[in-house]
Every structure is written in C-alpha cells, then in structure tokens.
Short mmCIF file of C-alpha atoms and ligand atoms in Angstrom, two decimals:
data_model
loop_
_atom_site.label_atom_id
_atom_site.label_comp_id
_atom_site.label_asym_id
_atom_site.label_seq_id
_atom_site.Cartn_x
_atom_site.Cartn_y
_atom_site.Cartn_z
CA MET E 17 82.35 87.97 151.93
CA SER E 18 79.13 88.49 153.87
CA GLU E 19 77.92 85.20 152.38
CA VAL E 20 80.95 83.42 153.85
CA ILE E 21 80.31 84.89 157.30
CA GLU E 22 76.71 83.92 157.08
CA GLN E 23 77.57 80.36 156.05
CA SER E 24 80.04 79.75 158.88
CA ALA E 25 77.57 81.27 161.28
CA HIS E 26 75.08 78.63 160.17
CA ALA E 27 77.59 75.87 160.83
CA VAL E 28 77.99 77.06 164.39
CA LYS E 29 74.33 77.84 164.88
CA TYR E 30 72.93 74.34 164.95
CA THR E 31 73.53 72.49 168.22
CA ARG E 32 71.68 69.86 170.29
CA ASN E 33 69.72 72.76 171.84
CA ASN E 34 69.12 74.47 168.56
CA PRO E 35 69.04 71.68 165.98
CA TYR E 36 68.56 71.89 162.25
CA LEU E 37 65.29 70.51 160.85
CA SER E 38 66.67 68.11 158.28
CA THR E 39 64.65 66.23 155.64
CA VAL E 40 65.15 62.51 155.16
CA THR E 41 66.10 62.02 151.46
CA TYR E 42 66.82 58.31 151.54
CA ASN E 43 66.06 55.52 153.98
CA GLU E 44 66.59 51.94 152.78
CA LEU E 45 67.48 48.55 154.23
CA LEU E 46 71.04 47.36 153.76
CA THR E 47 70.31 43.90 155.03
CA ALA E 48 68.31 41.42 152.92
CA PRO E 49 65.06 39.74 153.91
CA GLY E 50 65.86 36.78 156.21
CA SER E 51 68.63 38.62 158.00
CA GLU E 52 68.59 38.69 161.79
CA LYS E 53 69.52 42.35 161.56
CA GLU E 54 67.62 45.36 160.29
CA THR E 55 70.39 47.72 159.31
CA ARG E 56 69.43 50.85 157.26
CA HIS E 57 71.29 53.43 155.21
CA ILE E 58 69.84 56.89 155.89
CA GLU E 59 70.56 60.19 154.17
CA LEU E 60 69.65 63.50 155.67
CA SER E 61 69.67 67.00 154.03
CA LEU E 62 72.01 69.69 155.24
CA GLU E 63 71.69 73.48 154.90
CA GLU E 64 74.38 75.17 152.96
CA GLY E 65 77.29 75.98 155.30
CA MET E 66 76.80 72.96 157.53
CA THR E 67 80.04 71.00 157.29
CA TYR E 68 81.47 67.77 158.72
CA THR E 69 84.73 65.77 158.53
CA PRO E 70 84.86 61.95 158.16
CA GLY E 71 85.03 60.58 161.71
CA ASP E 72 82.40 62.97 163.00
CA ALA E 73 78.89 61.99 164.20
CA VAL E 74 75.42 63.18 163.45
CA GLY E 75 73.17 63.76 166.46
CA ILE E 76 69.52 62.86 165.86
CA ILE E 77 66.92 64.09 168.31
CA PRO E 78 64.27 61.45 168.48
CA ASP E 79 60.52 61.52 169.23
CA ASN E 80 58.89 58.79 171.33
CA ARG E 81 56.48 56.52 169.51
CA PRO E 82 52.90 57.95 169.53
CA THR E 83 51.56 54.60 170.66
CA ALA E 84 54.08 54.54 173.62
CA VAL E 85 52.98 58.05 174.58
CA GLU E 86 49.28 57.13 174.57
CA GLU E 87 50.04 54.00 176.65
CA VAL E 88 51.72 56.08 179.33
CA LEU E 89 48.86 58.60 179.37
CA SER E 90 46.30 55.82 179.66
CA VAL E 91 48.09 54.04 182.53
CA LEU E 92 48.40 57.29 184.44
CA HIS E 93 44.81 58.35 183.66
CA PHE E 94 45.85 61.63 182.10
CA SER E 95 44.21 63.06 178.98
CA GLY E 96 47.42 64.52 177.49
CA GLU E 97 45.83 67.96 177.29
CA GLU E 98 47.14 68.95 180.75
CA ARG E 99 49.59 71.84 180.65
CA VAL E 100 53.14 71.40 181.95
CA LEU E 101 56.36 73.43 181.98
CA ASP E 102 59.28 71.90 180.05
CA HIS E 103 62.96 72.07 181.03
CA TYR E 104 63.09 75.64 179.83
CA LYS E 105 59.88 76.60 181.61
CA VAL E 106 57.98 76.72 178.34
CA GLU E 107 54.36 75.71 178.71
CA ILE E 108 53.38 72.73 176.56
CA SER E 109 50.85 69.93 176.69
CA LEU E 110 51.66 66.75 178.61
CA ARG E 111 51.27 64.80 175.34
CA GLU E 112 53.95 66.98 173.73
CA ALA E 113 56.24 66.59 176.74
CA LEU E 114 55.95 62.81 176.56
CA ARG E 115 56.57 62.80 172.86
CA THR E 116 59.52 65.14 172.60
CA ARG E 117 60.96 66.03 176.04
CA LEU E 118 60.96 63.01 178.32
CA HIS E 119 62.67 59.65 178.16
CA ILE E 120 59.95 56.96 178.39
CA GLY E 121 61.98 54.20 176.72
CA LYS E 122 64.31 51.77 178.56
CA LEU E 123 63.65 52.14 182.29
CA ALA E 124 66.39 53.84 184.29
CA ARG E 125 67.12 53.14 187.95
CA SER E 126 66.86 56.89 188.60
CA SER E 127 63.13 56.72 187.64
CA VAL E 128 62.59 53.95 190.21
CA ASN E 129 64.32 56.05 192.87
CA GLN E 130 62.35 59.15 192.02
CA MET E 131 59.03 57.19 192.07
CA ALA E 132 60.00 55.84 195.51
CA LYS E 133 60.52 59.38 196.71
CA LEU E 134 57.17 60.49 195.38
CA ALA E 135 55.40 57.47 196.92
CA LYS E 136 57.10 57.80 200.30
CA GLU E 137 55.63 54.73 201.96
CA ASN E 138 55.22 52.22 199.12
CA GLU E 139 56.98 48.95 200.17
CA GLY E 140 57.50 47.66 196.62
CA LEU E 141 59.26 50.88 195.58
CA LYS E 142 61.16 51.20 198.87
CA ASN E 143 62.64 47.75 198.33
CA MET E 144 64.20 48.89 195.04
CA ALA E 145 65.33 52.37 196.07
CA GLY E 146 68.78 53.65 197.09
CA PRO E 147 72.24 52.27 196.69
CA ASP E 148 71.62 49.26 199.00
CA ASN E 149 68.95 47.94 196.55
CA LYS E 150 70.88 48.65 193.36
CA ALA E 151 70.91 44.99 192.19
CA ARG E 152 67.21 44.55 192.81
CA ALA E 153 66.35 47.69 190.94
CA GLU E 154 68.63 46.75 188.00
CA ASP E 155 66.95 43.37 187.82
CA TYR E 156 63.52 45.10 187.75
CA CYS E 157 64.58 47.69 185.07
CA TRP E 158 65.97 45.01 182.77
CA GLY E 159 63.71 44.77 179.62
CA ARG E 160 61.19 47.22 181.07
CA GLU E 161 60.14 50.75 180.06
CA PHE E 162 58.62 53.56 182.10
CA VAL E 163 55.09 52.43 181.24
CA ASP E 164 55.70 49.12 183.03
CA LEU E 165 56.81 50.92 186.23
CA ALA E 166 53.77 53.28 185.98
CA ALA E 167 51.45 50.26 185.56
CA ASP E 168 53.04 48.40 188.46
CA PHE E 169 52.79 51.33 190.84
CA PRO E 170 49.65 53.24 189.77
CA GLU E 171 48.51 56.36 191.69
CA VAL E 172 52.08 57.45 192.60
CA VAL E 173 52.30 60.14 189.94
CA LYS E 174 49.38 62.41 190.78
CA GLU E 175 50.36 65.61 189.00
CA PRO E 176 51.49 65.66 185.30
CA GLN E 177 54.43 68.00 186.23
CA GLN E 178 55.84 65.29 188.50
CA LEU E 179 56.86 63.39 185.37
CA PHE E 180 59.69 65.92 184.95
CA GLN E 181 61.01 64.71 188.30
CA VAL E 182 60.67 61.00 187.55
CA LEU E 183 61.84 60.88 183.95
CA ALA E 184 65.17 61.86 182.45
CA ARG E 185 65.33 64.22 179.53
CA LEU E 186 65.04 62.72 176.04
CA THR E 187 68.56 63.07 174.66
CA PRO E 188 69.96 62.98 171.12
CA ARG E 189 71.46 59.77 169.75
CA MET E 190 74.84 60.03 168.07
CA TYR E 191 75.47 58.08 164.91
CA SER E 192 78.85 57.81 163.14
CA ILE E 193 78.73 59.52 159.86
CA ALA E 194 79.04 57.17 156.89
CA SER E 195 79.69 59.69 154.08
CA SER E 196 82.20 62.24 152.82
CA GLN E 197 81.05 65.72 151.97
CA ALA E 198 83.65 65.69 149.21
CA MET E 199 81.29 63.26 147.53
CA HIS E 200 77.95 64.42 148.93
CA PRO E 201 78.18 68.18 149.55
CA ASP E 202 74.61 68.75 150.76
CA ASN E 203 73.78 65.73 152.85
CA VAL E 204 74.92 63.56 155.71
CA GLN E 205 74.58 59.76 155.66
CA THR E 206 74.59 57.18 158.37
CA THR E 207 74.18 53.45 159.12
CA VAL E 208 71.69 52.46 161.75
CA ARG E 209 70.75 49.11 163.19
CA VAL E 210 67.15 49.17 164.25
CA VAL E 211 66.81 47.71 167.73
CA ARG E 212 63.68 45.54 168.22
CA TYR E 213 63.12 42.95 170.87
CA GLU E 214 60.49 41.17 172.98
CA SER E 215 60.52 41.50 176.79
CA HIS E 216 58.01 40.88 179.50
CA GLY E 217 55.52 39.82 176.88
CA LYS E 218 55.64 42.98 174.83
CA SER E 219 57.49 44.02 171.65
CA ARG E 220 59.84 46.96 172.15
CA GLN E 221 62.10 48.98 170.02
CA GLY E 222 64.92 51.53 170.41
CA VAL E 223 63.63 55.10 170.66
CA ALA E 224 65.71 56.65 167.90
CA SER E 225 66.50 53.56 165.79
CA GLY E 226 62.85 52.57 166.00
CA GLU E 227 61.82 56.00 164.77
CA LEU E 228 64.34 55.71 161.88
CA GLY E 229 63.05 52.22 161.09
CA ASP E 230 59.30 52.96 161.20
CA ARG E 231 58.50 56.61 161.00
CA ALA E 232 61.25 58.38 159.10
CA GLY E 233 60.42 57.80 155.42
CA VAL E 234 61.69 60.06 152.65
CA GLY E 235 60.23 63.54 153.08
CA THR E 236 59.89 63.44 156.86
CA THR E 237 61.83 65.93 158.95
CA LEU E 238 64.18 65.25 161.88
CA PRO E 239 66.02 67.65 164.18
CA ILE E 240 69.74 67.02 163.80
CA PHE E 241 73.14 68.55 164.56
CA LEU E 242 76.71 67.72 163.54
CA HIS E 243 79.12 66.63 166.27
CA SER E 244 82.89 66.89 165.77
CA ASN E 245 85.09 63.98 166.87
CA ALA E 246 88.70 65.23 166.69
CA ASN E 247 89.93 61.83 168.08
CA PHE E 248 88.88 59.87 164.98
CA ARG E 249 90.54 61.29 161.93
CA LEU E 250 92.26 60.19 158.70
CA PRO E 251 96.03 60.83 158.86
CA GLU E 252 97.14 64.35 157.94
CA ASP E 253 99.61 62.74 155.66
CA HIS E 254 97.47 61.75 152.67
CA SER E 255 99.94 59.06 151.62
CA ALA E 256 99.97 57.19 154.97
CA PRO E 257 98.37 53.71 154.79
CA VAL E 258 95.29 52.99 156.91
CA ILE E 259 93.92 49.77 158.36
CA MET E 260 90.24 49.86 159.32
CA ILE E 261 88.40 47.25 161.46
CA GLY E 262 84.68 47.83 161.23
CA PRO E 263 82.32 44.92 161.78
CA GLY E 264 78.52 45.51 161.65
CA THR E 265 77.59 49.22 161.88
CA GLY E 266 81.20 49.81 162.67
CA ILE E 267 81.62 50.10 158.93
CA ALA E 268 80.07 53.63 158.95
CA PRO E 269 83.04 55.88 159.49
CA PHE E 270 85.22 53.77 157.23
CA ARG E 271 82.81 54.22 154.31
CA ALA E 272 83.28 57.99 155.02
CA PHE E 273 87.07 57.61 155.08
CA LEU E 274 87.14 55.66 151.89
CA GLU E 275 84.77 58.01 150.07
CA ASP E 276 86.90 60.92 151.23
CA ARG E 277 90.16 59.47 150.01
CA GLN E 278 88.50 58.36 146.79
CA ALA E 279 86.85 61.80 146.04
CA LYS E 280 90.08 63.67 146.85
CA GLY E 281 92.36 61.26 145.06
CA HIS E 282 94.53 60.74 148.11
CA PRO E 283 97.20 58.18 147.35
CA GLY E 284 97.48 56.36 150.73
CA GLN E 285 96.69 52.61 150.72
CA ASN E 286 93.50 51.46 152.43
CA TRP E 287 92.77 48.06 154.02
CA LEU E 288 89.31 47.26 155.38
CA PHE E 289 88.22 44.37 157.62
CA PHE E 290 84.42 43.93 157.65
CA GLY E 291 82.46 41.30 159.54
CA GLU E 292 78.81 40.40 159.80
CA GLN E 293 76.68 37.23 160.22
CA ARG E 294 75.99 36.14 156.63
CA GLU E 295 77.52 37.23 153.35
CA LYS E 296 74.26 36.88 151.30
CA LEU E 297 72.16 38.81 153.85
CA ASP E 298 74.41 41.18 155.78
CA PHE E 299 77.21 42.41 153.49
CA LEU E 300 76.64 46.12 154.15
CA TYR E 301 77.62 48.41 151.21
CA ARG E 302 78.71 45.30 149.31
CA ASP E 303 78.62 46.74 145.70
CA GLN E 304 80.27 50.01 146.68
CA LEU E 305 83.10 48.21 148.59
CA LEU E 306 83.66 45.70 145.83
CA GLY E 307 83.79 48.60 143.37
CA MET E 308 86.33 50.34 145.52
CA LYS E 309 88.44 47.17 145.58
CA LYS E 310 88.13 46.90 141.80
CA ASP E 311 89.19 50.54 141.37
CA GLY E 312 92.14 50.16 143.70
CA VAL E 313 90.78 52.57 146.37
CA LEU E 314 90.79 49.53 148.64
CA THR E 315 94.08 47.67 148.48
CA HIS E 316 92.69 44.82 150.51
CA LEU E 317 89.13 43.94 151.65
CA ASP E 318 89.03 41.14 154.20
CA THR E 319 85.61 39.87 155.27
CA ALA E 320 84.50 37.55 158.15
CA PHE E 321 81.00 36.23 157.86
CA SER E 322 80.61 34.64 161.26
CA ARG E 323 77.66 32.33 160.54
CA ASP E 324 78.38 31.10 157.04
CA GLN E 325 80.23 28.03 158.37
CA ARG E 326 80.03 25.84 161.48
CA ASP E 327 82.77 27.61 163.37
CA LYS E 328 82.56 31.33 163.94
CA VAL E 329 85.06 33.50 162.06
CA TYR E 330 85.55 37.07 163.26
CA VAL E 331 87.58 40.03 161.97
CA GLN E 332 90.32 39.30 164.52
CA ASP E 333 90.76 35.80 162.97
CA ARG E 334 91.30 37.39 159.59
CA MET E 335 93.82 39.82 161.18
CA ARG E 336 95.80 36.87 162.53
CA GLU E 337 95.76 35.14 159.19
CA ARG E 338 97.21 38.34 157.60
CA ALA E 339 99.68 39.03 160.46
CA LYS E 340 102.79 39.23 158.36
CA GLU E 341 101.49 41.75 155.87
CA MET E 342 99.70 43.69 158.57
CA PHE E 343 102.92 44.10 160.53
CA ASP E 344 104.62 45.28 157.32
CA TRP E 345 101.96 47.99 156.96
CA LEU E 346 102.42 49.06 160.62
CA GLU E 347 106.18 49.32 160.04
CA ARG E 348 105.41 51.56 157.04
CA GLY E 349 103.56 53.88 159.42
CA ALA E 350 100.00 52.62 158.91
CA TYR E 351 97.20 54.12 161.05
CA PHE E 352 94.98 51.52 162.71
CA TYR E 353 91.29 52.21 163.36
CA VAL E 354 88.50 50.30 165.13
CA CYS E 355 84.80 51.08 165.12
CA GLY E 356 81.85 49.13 166.52
CA ASP E 357 81.00 47.04 169.56
CA ALA E 358 82.98 48.06 172.64
CA THR E 359 82.16 45.28 175.06
CA ARG E 360 83.80 42.36 173.25
CA MET E 361 84.93 43.11 169.69
CA ALA E 362 87.23 46.08 170.42
CA LYS E 363 88.98 44.20 173.20
CA ASP E 364 89.45 41.08 171.08
CA VAL E 365 90.70 43.15 168.15
CA GLU E 366 93.26 44.81 170.42
CA THR E 367 94.45 41.35 171.64
CA ALA E 368 94.82 40.25 168.05
CA LEU E 369 96.67 43.46 167.11
CA LEU E 370 99.15 42.79 170.01
CA ASP E 371 99.60 39.24 168.67
CA VAL E 372 100.24 40.54 165.18
CA ILE E 373 102.88 42.95 166.50
CA ALA E 374 104.58 40.30 168.67
CA LYS E 375 104.64 37.80 165.79
CA GLY E 376 105.75 40.32 163.22
CA SER E 377 108.51 41.75 165.36
CA HIS E 378 109.58 38.40 166.81
CA GLY E 379 109.18 40.23 170.11
CA THR E 380 107.75 39.52 173.53
CA PRO E 381 104.23 40.44 174.60
CA GLU E 382 105.72 43.23 176.64
CA HIS E 383 107.41 44.62 173.54
CA ALA E 384 104.08 44.50 171.68
CA VAL E 385 102.47 46.54 174.45
CA GLU E 386 105.23 49.15 174.08
CA TYR E 387 104.92 49.22 170.32
CA LEU E 388 101.12 49.79 170.66
CA ALA E 389 101.69 52.53 173.26
CA ALA E 390 103.99 54.28 170.80
CA MET E 391 101.36 53.98 168.08
CA LYS E 392 98.77 55.56 170.38
CA LYS E 393 101.18 58.38 171.16
CA GLN E 394 101.55 59.04 167.41
CA LYS E 395 97.71 58.90 167.11
CA ARG E 396 98.08 55.83 164.91
CA TYR E 397 95.69 53.78 166.98
CA GLN E 398 92.19 55.32 167.13
CA ARG E 399 88.88 53.86 168.22
CA ASP E 400 85.20 54.82 167.95
CA VAL E 401 83.48 52.15 169.95
CA TYR E 402 80.07 51.97 171.65
P1 NAP D 8 77.72 43.38 165.71
O1 NAP D 8 76.72 42.85 166.73
O2 NAP D 8 79.03 43.93 166.19
O3 NAP D 8 77.94 42.10 164.73
C1 NAP D 8 78.82 42.21 163.59
C2 NAP D 8 79.65 40.97 163.41
O4 NAP D 8 80.58 40.87 164.54
C3 NAP D 8 78.82 39.65 163.50
O5 NAP D 8 79.36 38.79 162.50
C4 NAP D 8 79.16 39.13 164.86
O6 NAP D 8 79.10 37.73 164.90
C5 NAP D 8 80.53 39.56 165.08
N1 NAP D 8 81.03 39.52 166.42
C6 NAP D 8 80.43 39.11 167.57
N2 NAP D 8 81.25 39.13 168.62
C7 NAP D 8 82.44 39.51 168.16
C8 NAP D 8 83.70 39.68 168.81
N3 NAP D 8 83.89 39.47 170.07
N4 NAP D 8 84.71 40.09 168.00
C9 NAP D 8 84.53 40.31 166.66
N5 NAP D 8 83.39 40.15 166.01
C10 NAP D 8 82.34 39.80 166.78
O7 NAP D 8 77.14 44.47 164.71
P2 NAP D 8 75.91 45.45 164.85
O8 NAP D 8 74.65 44.64 164.96
O9 NAP D 8 75.97 46.38 163.68
O10 NAP D 8 76.17 46.17 166.18
C11 NAP D 8 77.42 46.99 166.42
C12 NAP D 8 77.40 47.59 167.79
O11 NAP D 8 76.37 48.52 167.86
C13 NAP D 8 77.12 46.65 168.93
O12 NAP D 8 77.88 47.12 170.05
C14 NAP D 8 75.68 46.80 169.21
O13 NAP D 8 75.37 46.43 170.52
C15 NAP D 8 75.58 48.26 169.03
N6 NAP D 8 74.25 48.75 168.70
C16 NAP D 8 73.61 49.50 169.50
C17 NAP D 8 72.35 49.94 169.16
C18 NAP D 8 71.68 50.88 170.08
O14 NAP D 8 71.88 50.87 171.25
N7 NAP D 8 70.80 51.71 169.60
C19 NAP D 8 71.78 49.63 168.00
C20 NAP D 8 72.44 48.76 167.19
C21 NAP D 8 73.69 48.33 167.52
P3 NAP D 8 78.01 36.83 165.62
O15 NAP D 8 76.77 37.72 165.88
O16 NAP D 8 77.71 35.78 164.64
O17 NAP D 8 78.64 36.31 166.88
#
C-alpha cells in the first residue's frame, strides 16, 4: 500500500519546475542519408510510477549550446564567472544562467524592446522599439539570435544581471509521445526533427532539437516531465474505428495509439495516412508500420511521398482517393485524428475531410460543415497541431 502511495506521489512530483533527470537510452536517425530531413527516434528512461497515456507529450528542458553561450559572453565582454541571481533568486554564475536559464536562441521582439529601454537614447534600437515599429523589429529578428543583437548594439548591457531583463526564460519544449507504456513500461519515446538552417551567414540550430541531435547520445541525462493532453485520446470504446492523419513528425502520437491498441489487443480498426518527401529516405517507422499492416493491427496504411514523382502528392490527396470508404468508416462512428503542421497541412486536411463528407453523403458543403460540427461535439475530430 505504502508503495502505491509512493509511486503515485512520484508521478505527481515531476513537473516543469521540478523535472525528472532522465537518461537517454536510444537516439537514432529515422531518416536515411541523403534525406533533406534529420528526424530522430529518441527513448528516455522513466522512474517507476511515472505514467503517461497515448496522446500525451513529454516536456524536455533544453540547455543552450556551449559554443553559443561562449559567443554571447565574448560579445558582451563578460568572463562567465560573474555572479547573478536566477528567476528564483538563487545565485549562480552568468555562464550557468546563459546555459540553463535564459533564452539566447531565436531572437524575440521583446528582447529588442528591452534593449531599447536599457539603451535609452540609441537611435538604431529606438527605431525598432514599441508597437509602432513592430514590422521593422520583426524584420530584424528574422533569422537572428540574441548574440546578433548584442553584437550590433555593444555596450548596452553593462551588468550581467540585466540579461534577466532582456532575455526570456528558457522554456521546455513539448514533444508528442510516440510510444505506449503498455509496450514500454519504463521509458517514453518521441520523434524529433532536428532544426538546422543558415541565416545571416551563420549556421543555426533549434535549441532543444539541436541538443537532441548533437549532444544527447545514449547515457546522457536530460530534465523531463510528462504532460497530459486530455484532448487527444483514443476512443473509450475499444472497438471504435480510428482514422489517423500524421505526415512527418505528426506520426508520433499515432505510433503510440497503434502500439497501445496492439499491446492491449483492442479490436477497433485502424487506418493511418502518412506522408513525407521520399519513400526511400523518409518513411519513418517503415518496418514497424508494415509489420502492423501485415499483422492486421493496421487495416489500411496509405502513404503520400510528395517528392517521388513530378507532381506533389499529399495525405489529403490520398484521403480524396479513398473518399467512399472513408465516409463509410465515419458512418460507422470512426474517430478522426490529425497531427503535425498547423499552418497548412491541418487546414488542407480539414478541407479534404469536408469534401469526403459532402461526397459520401451526397450533401451540400453546408451539410458537411454540420456533420463535422457533430463529430467535434462527440469528440470524434481531434487535432494535435503545431
Ligand atoms: P512536414 O514539414 O509536415 O512534411 C511532411 C510531408 O508533408 C512532406 O511530404 C511535405 O511535402 C508534406 N506537406 C507539405 N505541405 C503540406 C500540406 N499543405 N498538406 C499536407 N502535406 C503537406 O514534416 P516535418 O518536417 O516532420 O514537420 C512537421 C511539423 O513540425 C511542421 O509544422 C514543422 O514546421 C514542425 N517542426 C517544428 C520544429 C520546431 O520548431 N522545433 C521542428 C521540426 C518540425 P513537401 O515538403 O514535399 O511539400
């Protein structure tokens, strides 16, 4: 009994402010050499009693790259040994603050505004500060990091402590969980695309994804916590069919859904749409998904490899090709899920879904909108988009 209490206490104990120091137990590329993407599968250890449900996310608290930290120190002419007070008034070195407390990645307009406040009479900063100069500031921030601002306006930050005024707090990054604990009781797995790009003559990388790509080999430790997402859940009815649309890293929660249904032997039918650039290079979790298809866990697996032919083919094109059967599934009470890019994909998929409904029901576009609204009300249309 006391063990049970202790275990559930553990599960509650770890939060973004009190993370669990997890060990990386696996970190491998899912994409093949030659791919334009660098997408990785990562596995992180959990302490007994830490639990998650498919649909949840894992929060990873990143560190800034040591080279990026040294660059900032050098531009500001600080040694790094200076003492500062962190957000909780704990005294630490400036180097530690820049590594683990402050956001020195992608430049935010708030940092430009705060620098302008500190500088008072600097014309260049004044011209980018405040709501009237929003567009100019956004233009400046694009592709830049804090180090670029510090280099362009040296001598503004005079005291190390002022960096807590200029820079936002380094926050955790949330990644959709790609595993089911019914299959992997003591770890959590995720799918991460490493962001790397060139801008203003320098090579840059995402703060968290860069760390996961370069400095999180097996055996290293990372502060993590589990984050519940009650709005993205498999149906309570284990026999209900599910349709999952997950291009790119959007596959992550659906791998978790499928593993869960497989491990628990749930009878509901599963239909997955996956899309990426090239079948040979970017078919994430290929062997596992084909195995699930073979075993019947996946009733249908529809893929859209956008760059394997002259004209682009996307998941929504495959949906339209399968309109009749998809509408039959919806009529049988299927749950419809979308995960991945919010800016274009999720909107285009919703348009395709409305077309599928209108075509299948021989109804008007207005009727399709009502049909979808009813699905939403029944929690049969759920999205995890970013
Ligand atoms: P992705 O960019 O969504 O690409 C997956 C597939 O979707 C590709 O075949 C792509 O084709 C296709 N696609 C492009 N536009 C589409 C549309 N309108 N409708 C349907 N499919 C479309 O996959 P990802 O690289 O795994 O990225 C997923 C999401 O995560 C994106 O929103 C991305 O910006 C975001 N992301 C964020 C971070 C970060 O901030 N740390 C890191 C990684 C990814 P084409 O490319 O051939 O057009």
